[in-house]
Amino acid sequence: MKLMFSISLFLLLPYCTSQTSDVIIESTPASSIGGVIQTELEKTVTLVCTLQSGTHDDKELVWLRNGAAVDLKDGNKENRSSVCISPVIIEDEGATFTCHLKSNTSNKVFVTLNVTYHTDISGLEEVTVEDGESLVLQCHMRANPMVTLVTWKLNGSLVDLSTSSFIITSDGITSKLQINKVERSLHEGLYQCTATSSVYGERSKSFQLTVTEKTLKFPLMPMIAGLVVVGLTALLAIISRWRKIARCCK
Ligand SMILES: *[C@@H]1O[C@H](CO)[C@@H](O)[C@H](O)[C@H]1NC(C)=O
Ligand SMILES: *[C@@H]1O[C@H](CO)[C@@H](O)[C@H](O)[C@H]1NC(C)=O
Ligand SMILES: *[C@@H]1O[C@H](CO)[C@@H](O)[C@H](O)[C@H]1NC(C)=O
Ligand SMILES: *[C@@H]1O[C@H](CO)[C@@H](O)[C@H](O)[C@H]1NC(C)=O
């Protein structure tokens, strides 16, 4: 551990000293050459900006996060200023932290966070669908680095895409398994989506699909048509009957 630390410090030094800048940024964990800091969700990143020796009339430092000023307390501005990102969240992925002298914006140094995380899919979801209906199962695949493989299984075997009943689509963030017309004999069972990450390995979510009998929906339109016919017939009957009665009374 101590060895690793000294190596990373060694790697950090050329990056810092090669900057002909008013300020330098040191970080925990250390940044790689190019100023990228590797971190993960829930972790803590500490950044320290230090004024380099030299003649500076003004010693006040400024921190920017993606170009917006970071609110610094008094006593954390002169000569040395630190920023703590704790805990690291998904929105910190790719964020750039810049430090410069308040009086001279032409000399900036920056670091970028590379927040790695796996998709958060997990657990078992119960899904019930009626025979003949359509179905969409979804798994969110957002991850850094991006997942390298997504698979869908039914009862432990990869879903058979050669039969036209399964459609798998993905927009890079969500993977969807779609069935346009569910049939109990073909589709009922345990589904599982699995995302593979080169860094974090596999993660899965399961769906227990139950296909229920088709419920008899009340055929509303034919019924309305039927009622209209009955009503019209009755009306005609009354009219003709009334005519007959009227004729009699003449
Ligand atoms: C900053 O450094 C200068 C000397 O370089 C020193 O005179 C001054 O007191 C320091 N300020 C703080 C707040 O440490
Ligand atoms: C800002 O810093 C650069 C490099 O150190 C220097 O050349 C330039 O004159 C400075 N500008 C001001 C306004 O001090
Ligand atoms: C971020 O870290 C991942 C995992 O180590 C790596 O694959 C990726 O290239 C890094 N991205 C950047 C921008 O450094
Ligand atoms: C999946 O397994 C369940 C339980 O063994 C079974 O009832 C179902 O028919 C199977 N589904 C398919 C499509 O084979």
Short mmCIF file of C-alpha atoms and ligand atoms in Angstrom, two decimals:
data_model
loop_
_atom_site.label_atom_id
_atom_site.label_comp_id
_atom_site.label_asym_id
_atom_site.label_seq_id
_atom_site.Cartn_x
_atom_site.Cartn_y
_atom_site.Cartn_z
CA MET A 1 0.00 0.00 0.00
CA LYS A 2 2.81 2.33 0.93
CA LEU A 3 4.63 1.35 -2.22
CA MET A 4 1.57 2.06 -4.38
CA PHE A 5 1.21 5.46 -2.78
CA SER A 6 4.79 6.45 -3.43
CA ILE A 7 4.52 5.28 -7.04
CA SER A 8 1.41 7.34 -7.65
CA LEU A 9 3.05 10.35 -6.01
CA PHE A 10 6.00 9.84 -8.29
CA LEU A 11 3.66 9.81 -11.29
CA LEU A 12 1.94 12.90 -10.01
CA LEU A 13 5.07 14.99 -9.62
CA PRO A 14 6.08 15.37 -13.29
CA TYR A 15 2.54 16.49 -14.11
CA CYS A 16 2.58 19.20 -11.46
CA THR A 17 6.10 20.46 -11.97
CA SER A 18 5.83 20.59 -15.73
CA GLN A 19 3.10 23.21 -15.38
CA THR A 20 4.51 26.70 -15.69
CA SER A 21 1.63 28.04 -13.74
CA ASP A 22 0.96 30.22 -10.71
CA VAL A 23 -0.80 27.34 -9.03
CA ILE A 24 -0.68 23.57 -8.76
CA ILE A 25 -3.41 21.07 -7.87
CA GLU A 26 -2.68 18.06 -5.73
CA SER A 27 -5.35 15.47 -5.13
CA THR A 28 -6.25 12.42 -3.10
CA PRO A 29 -6.51 10.05 -4.87
CA ALA A 30 -3.72 11.29 -7.13
CA SER A 31 -4.51 12.26 -10.69
CA SER A 32 -2.95 10.53 -13.64
CA ILE A 33 -0.89 12.38 -16.23
CA GLY A 34 -3.44 14.50 -18.03
CA GLY A 35 -5.20 15.38 -14.79
CA VAL A 36 -7.77 12.57 -14.63
CA ILE A 37 -8.75 11.39 -11.15
CA GLN A 38 -10.17 7.86 -10.97
CA THR A 39 -12.90 7.48 -8.38
CA GLU A 40 -16.16 5.70 -7.60
CA LEU A 41 -19.60 6.51 -6.16
CA GLU A 42 -19.69 7.19 -2.41
CA LYS A 43 -15.93 7.84 -2.28
CA THR A 44 -14.22 11.07 -1.28
CA VAL A 45 -11.94 13.18 -3.46
CA THR A 46 -9.85 15.97 -1.97
CA LEU A 47 -8.33 18.66 -4.15
CA VAL A 48 -5.74 21.15 -2.91
CA CYS A 49 -4.71 24.15 -4.95
CA THR A 50 -1.44 25.78 -3.86
CA LEU A 51 0.06 29.06 -4.95
CA GLN A 52 3.53 28.57 -6.40
CA SER A 53 6.36 30.63 -5.02
CA GLY A 54 6.90 33.79 -6.98
CA THR A 55 5.74 37.35 -6.86
CA HIS A 56 1.99 37.55 -6.78
CA ASP A 57 0.36 40.78 -5.67
CA ASP A 58 -2.84 39.00 -4.96
CA LYS A 59 -2.85 35.60 -3.27
CA GLU A 60 -6.56 34.83 -3.47
CA LEU A 61 -7.42 31.57 -5.24
CA VAL A 62 -10.59 30.64 -7.08
CA TRP A 63 -12.09 27.16 -7.70
CA LEU A 64 -14.50 26.44 -10.53
CA ARG A 65 -16.60 23.29 -11.00
CA ASN A 66 -17.52 22.95 -14.68
CA GLY A 67 -16.94 26.69 -15.05
CA ALA A 68 -19.09 27.76 -12.10
CA ALA A 69 -17.41 29.29 -9.04
CA VAL A 70 -17.21 27.07 -5.96
CA ASP A 71 -18.23 28.84 -2.76
CA LEU A 72 -15.11 28.96 -0.56
CA LYS A 73 -14.99 29.90 3.11
CA ASP A 74 -12.69 32.68 4.31
CA GLY A 75 -9.38 31.17 5.30
CA ASN A 76 -9.65 28.70 2.44
CA LYS A 77 -8.73 31.18 -0.27
CA GLU A 78 -5.27 32.60 0.31
CA ASN A 79 -2.12 30.74 -0.82
CA ARG A 80 -3.80 27.38 -0.47
CA SER A 81 -7.36 26.29 -1.05
CA SER A 82 -8.92 22.86 -0.71
CA VAL A 83 -12.13 21.39 -2.06
CA CYS A 84 -13.64 18.15 -0.83
CA ILE A 85 -16.06 16.13 -2.97
CA SER A 86 -17.81 13.80 -0.56
CA PRO A 87 -19.59 11.64 -1.35
CA VAL A 88 -18.89 11.38 -5.06
CA ILE A 89 -22.18 11.15 -6.98
CA ILE A 90 -23.09 10.16 -10.56
CA GLU A 91 -23.32 13.83 -11.60
CA ASP A 92 -19.61 14.24 -10.74
CA GLU A 93 -18.69 11.96 -13.63
CA GLY A 94 -16.65 14.03 -16.10
CA ALA A 95 -16.76 17.13 -13.89
CA THR A 96 -13.79 19.48 -14.28
CA PHE A 97 -12.36 21.37 -11.33
CA THR A 98 -10.27 24.41 -12.21
CA CYS A 99 -8.11 26.53 -9.94
CA HIS A 100 -6.57 29.90 -10.71
CA LEU A 101 -5.48 33.13 -9.08
CA LYS A 102 -8.45 35.41 -8.73
CA SER A 103 -6.45 38.30 -10.20
CA ASN A 104 -5.09 36.36 -13.19
CA THR A 105 -7.37 34.03 -15.12
CA SER A 106 -4.81 33.35 -17.83
CA ASN A 107 -3.13 30.71 -15.73
CA LYS A 108 -5.47 27.87 -14.94
CA VAL A 109 -4.91 24.31 -13.86
CA PHE A 110 -7.62 21.71 -13.85
CA VAL A 111 -8.40 18.09 -13.05
CA THR A 112 -11.26 15.94 -14.34
CA LEU A 113 -13.10 13.24 -12.39
CA ASN A 114 -13.62 9.83 -13.94
CA VAL A 115 -16.35 8.34 -11.76
CA THR A 116 -16.72 4.65 -12.53
CA TYR A 117 -19.86 2.74 -11.53
CA HIS A 118 -21.90 -0.26 -12.54
CA THR A 119 -25.56 -0.25 -13.50
CA ASP A 120 -27.75 -0.51 -10.36
CA ILE A 121 -30.03 -3.29 -11.64
CA SER A 122 -30.86 -5.97 -9.06
CA GLY A 123 -33.65 -7.97 -7.49
CA LEU A 124 -36.76 -9.76 -8.70
CA GLU A 125 -39.89 -8.14 -10.09
CA GLU A 126 -43.21 -9.94 -10.42
CA VAL A 127 -44.94 -9.18 -13.72
CA THR A 128 -48.42 -10.33 -14.66
CA VAL A 129 -49.78 -10.01 -18.16
CA GLU A 130 -52.93 -11.26 -19.83
CA ASP A 131 -52.72 -13.79 -22.62
CA GLY A 132 -52.62 -12.01 -25.98
CA GLU A 133 -51.47 -8.66 -24.57
CA SER A 134 -48.13 -6.99 -25.31
CA LEU A 135 -45.28 -6.79 -22.81
CA VAL A 136 -42.10 -4.74 -22.35
CA LEU A 137 -39.43 -5.59 -19.74
CA GLN A 138 -36.75 -2.94 -19.13
CA CYS A 139 -33.29 -2.85 -17.58
CA HIS A 140 -31.35 0.35 -17.06
CA MET A 141 -27.80 -0.06 -18.31
CA ARG A 142 -26.21 3.31 -17.51
CA ALA A 143 -22.65 2.63 -16.36
CA ASN A 144 -19.08 3.96 -16.64
CA PRO A 145 -17.31 2.45 -18.46
CA MET A 146 -20.29 1.44 -20.62
CA VAL A 147 -21.43 -2.16 -20.23
CA THR A 148 -19.81 -4.41 -22.81
CA LEU A 149 -22.55 -7.02 -23.01
CA VAL A 150 -26.28 -7.23 -22.29
CA THR A 151 -28.10 -10.56 -22.34
CA TRP A 152 -31.72 -11.61 -21.77
CA LYS A 153 -32.52 -15.10 -20.58
CA LEU A 154 -35.75 -17.03 -20.16
CA ASN A 155 -35.64 -19.94 -17.70
CA GLY A 156 -31.84 -19.84 -17.86
CA SER A 157 -31.38 -19.94 -21.65
CA LEU A 158 -30.77 -16.97 -23.90
CA VAL A 159 -34.08 -15.81 -25.38
CA ASP A 160 -34.52 -17.13 -28.87
CA LEU A 161 -34.47 -14.15 -31.21
CA SER A 162 -34.95 -16.36 -34.26
CA THR A 163 -38.58 -16.71 -33.30
CA SER A 164 -40.18 -13.41 -34.14
CA SER A 165 -41.98 -13.13 -30.81
CA PHE A 166 -39.05 -11.51 -28.96
CA ILE A 167 -37.68 -8.08 -29.85
CA ILE A 168 -34.66 -6.68 -27.99
CA THR A 169 -33.82 -3.00 -28.37
CA SER A 170 -31.36 -0.70 -26.64
CA ASP A 171 -30.74 3.04 -26.69
CA GLY A 172 -27.49 2.74 -24.74
CA ILE A 173 -29.19 3.57 -21.44
CA THR A 174 -32.11 1.12 -21.37
CA SER A 175 -32.35 -2.39 -22.77
CA LYS A 176 -35.89 -3.53 -23.59
CA LEU A 177 -37.31 -6.98 -24.21
CA GLN A 178 -40.60 -6.72 -26.05
CA ILE A 179 -43.26 -9.33 -26.80
CA ASN A 180 -46.12 -8.11 -28.95
CA LYS A 181 -48.53 -10.96 -28.28
CA VAL A 182 -47.92 -12.94 -25.12
CA GLU A 183 -48.69 -16.66 -25.16
CA ARG A 184 -48.51 -18.59 -21.93
CA SER A 185 -46.87 -21.71 -23.39
CA LEU A 186 -44.11 -19.71 -25.08
CA HIS A 187 -43.51 -16.85 -22.71
CA GLU A 188 -44.34 -17.62 -19.08
CA GLY A 189 -41.30 -18.11 -16.87
CA LEU A 190 -38.33 -16.45 -15.21
CA TYR A 191 -36.62 -13.70 -17.22
CA GLN A 192 -33.21 -12.24 -16.43
CA CYS A 193 -31.31 -9.33 -17.93
CA THR A 194 -27.56 -9.29 -17.28
CA ALA A 195 -25.13 -6.43 -17.85
CA THR A 196 -21.40 -7.12 -18.07
CA SER A 197 -18.85 -4.45 -17.18
CA SER A 198 -15.13 -4.76 -17.90
CA VAL A 199 -14.46 -3.30 -14.44
CA TYR A 200 -17.28 -4.61 -12.22
CA GLY A 201 -18.26 -7.90 -13.82
CA GLU A 202 -21.88 -9.06 -14.15
CA ARG A 203 -25.04 -7.66 -12.59
CA SER A 204 -28.57 -8.95 -13.16
CA LYS A 205 -32.24 -8.30 -12.61
CA SER A 206 -34.99 -10.95 -12.75
CA PHE A 207 -38.63 -10.79 -13.75
CA GLN A 208 -41.11 -13.53 -12.87
CA LEU A 209 -43.66 -13.40 -15.65
CA THR A 210 -47.12 -14.85 -15.07
CA VAL A 211 -49.53 -15.05 -17.99
CA THR A 212 -53.17 -15.03 -16.96
CA GLU A 213 -56.25 -16.18 -18.86
CA LYS A 214 -57.74 -13.70 -21.23
CA THR A 215 -60.61 -12.02 -19.39
CA LEU A 216 -63.75 -11.62 -21.48
CA LYS A 217 -63.99 -7.95 -22.15
CA PHE A 218 -67.58 -6.67 -22.48
CA PRO A 219 -68.07 -6.06 -26.21
CA LEU A 220 -69.20 -2.46 -25.87
CA MET A 221 -69.45 -1.35 -29.52
CA PRO A 222 -71.61 -4.26 -30.78
CA MET A 223 -73.80 -3.77 -27.72
CA ILE A 224 -74.39 -0.10 -28.50
CA ALA A 225 -75.19 -0.98 -32.11
CA GLY A 226 -77.58 -3.66 -30.85
CA LEU A 227 -79.36 -1.22 -28.54
CA VAL A 228 -79.73 1.30 -31.35
CA VAL A 229 -81.35 -1.35 -33.55
CA VAL A 230 -83.72 -2.41 -30.77
CA GLY A 231 -84.60 1.21 -30.06
CA LEU A 232 -85.28 2.05 -33.70
CA THR A 233 -87.43 -1.06 -34.16
CA ALA A 234 -89.47 -0.15 -31.09
CA LEU A 235 -89.90 3.39 -32.34
CA LEU A 236 -91.02 2.20 -35.78
CA ALA A 237 -93.42 -0.25 -34.14
CA ILE A 238 -94.94 2.52 -32.03
CA ILE A 239 -95.26 4.83 -35.03
CA SER A 240 -96.96 2.21 -37.21
CA ARG A 241 -99.17 1.18 -34.31
CA TRP A 242 -100.11 4.78 -33.63
CA ARG A 243 -100.96 5.22 -37.31
CA LYS A 244 -103.25 2.21 -37.14
CA ILE A 245 -104.96 3.55 -34.01
CA ALA A 246 -105.23 6.97 -35.54
CA ARG A 247 -106.80 5.49 -38.65
CA CYS A 248 -109.40 3.63 -36.57
CA CYS A 249 -110.40 6.77 -34.75
CA LYS A 250 -111.02 8.77 -37.91
C1 LIG B 1 0.45 33.53 2.13
O1 LIG B 1 1.83 33.50 1.87
C2 LIG B 1 2.51 34.73 2.14
C3 LIG B 1 3.96 34.56 1.79
O2 LIG B 1 4.09 33.95 0.55
C4 LIG B 1 2.34 35.12 3.63
O3 LIG B 1 2.91 36.38 3.85
C5 LIG B 1 0.86 35.17 3.97
O4 LIG B 1 0.69 35.38 5.36
C6 LIG B 1 0.20 33.87 3.60
N1 LIG B 1 -1.24 33.98 3.85
C7 LIG B 1 -1.94 33.05 4.50
C8 LIG B 1 -3.40 33.31 4.70
O5 LIG B 1 -1.42 32.03 4.89
C1 LIG B 2 -0.90 36.42 -15.54
O1 LIG B 2 0.08 35.41 -15.47
C2 LIG B 2 0.87 35.27 -16.64
C3 LIG B 2 1.80 34.09 -16.48
O2 LIG B 2 2.26 33.96 -15.20
C4 LIG B 2 1.62 36.57 -16.87
O3 LIG B 2 2.39 36.48 -18.05
C5 LIG B 2 0.65 37.73 -16.99
O4 LIG B 2 1.33 38.93 -17.10
C6 LIG B 2 -0.26 37.76 -15.78
N1 LIG B 2 -1.31 38.76 -15.96
C7 LIG B 2 -1.59 39.67 -15.05
C8 LIG B 2 -2.72 40.59 -15.38
O5 LIG B 2 -0.99 39.72 -14.00
C1 LIG B 3 -12.42 6.09 -16.84
O1 LIG B 3 -12.11 4.88 -16.20
C2 LIG B 3 -12.41 3.72 -16.95
C3 LIG B 3 -12.14 2.51 -16.08
O2 LIG B 3 -10.86 2.49 -15.61
C4 LIG B 3 -11.60 3.72 -18.23
O3 LIG B 3 -11.95 2.59 -18.99
C5 LIG B 3 -11.90 4.98 -19.01
O4 LIG B 3 -11.10 5.05 -20.16
C6 LIG B 3 -11.64 6.21 -18.14
N1 LIG B 3 -12.07 7.39 -18.85
C7 LIG B 3 -11.33 8.47 -18.93
C8 LIG B 3 -11.93 9.61 -19.65
O5 LIG B 3 -10.20 8.52 -18.46
C1 LIG B 4 -40.18 -21.84 -17.51
O1 LIG B 4 -40.17 -22.61 -16.34
C2 LIG B 4 -41.43 -22.68 -15.67
C3 LIG B 4 -41.24 -23.40 -14.36
O2 LIG B 4 -40.45 -24.52 -14.52
C4 LIG B 4 -42.43 -23.36 -16.59
O3 LIG B 4 -43.70 -23.39 -15.95
C5 LIG B 4 -42.54 -22.57 -17.89
O4 LIG B 4 -43.38 -23.21 -18.79
C6 LIG B 4 -41.17 -22.42 -18.52
N1 LIG B 4 -41.31 -21.52 -19.66
C7 LIG B 4 -40.92 -21.84 -20.89
C8 LIG B 4 -41.18 -20.81 -21.93
O5 LIG B 4 -40.39 -22.87 -21.15
#
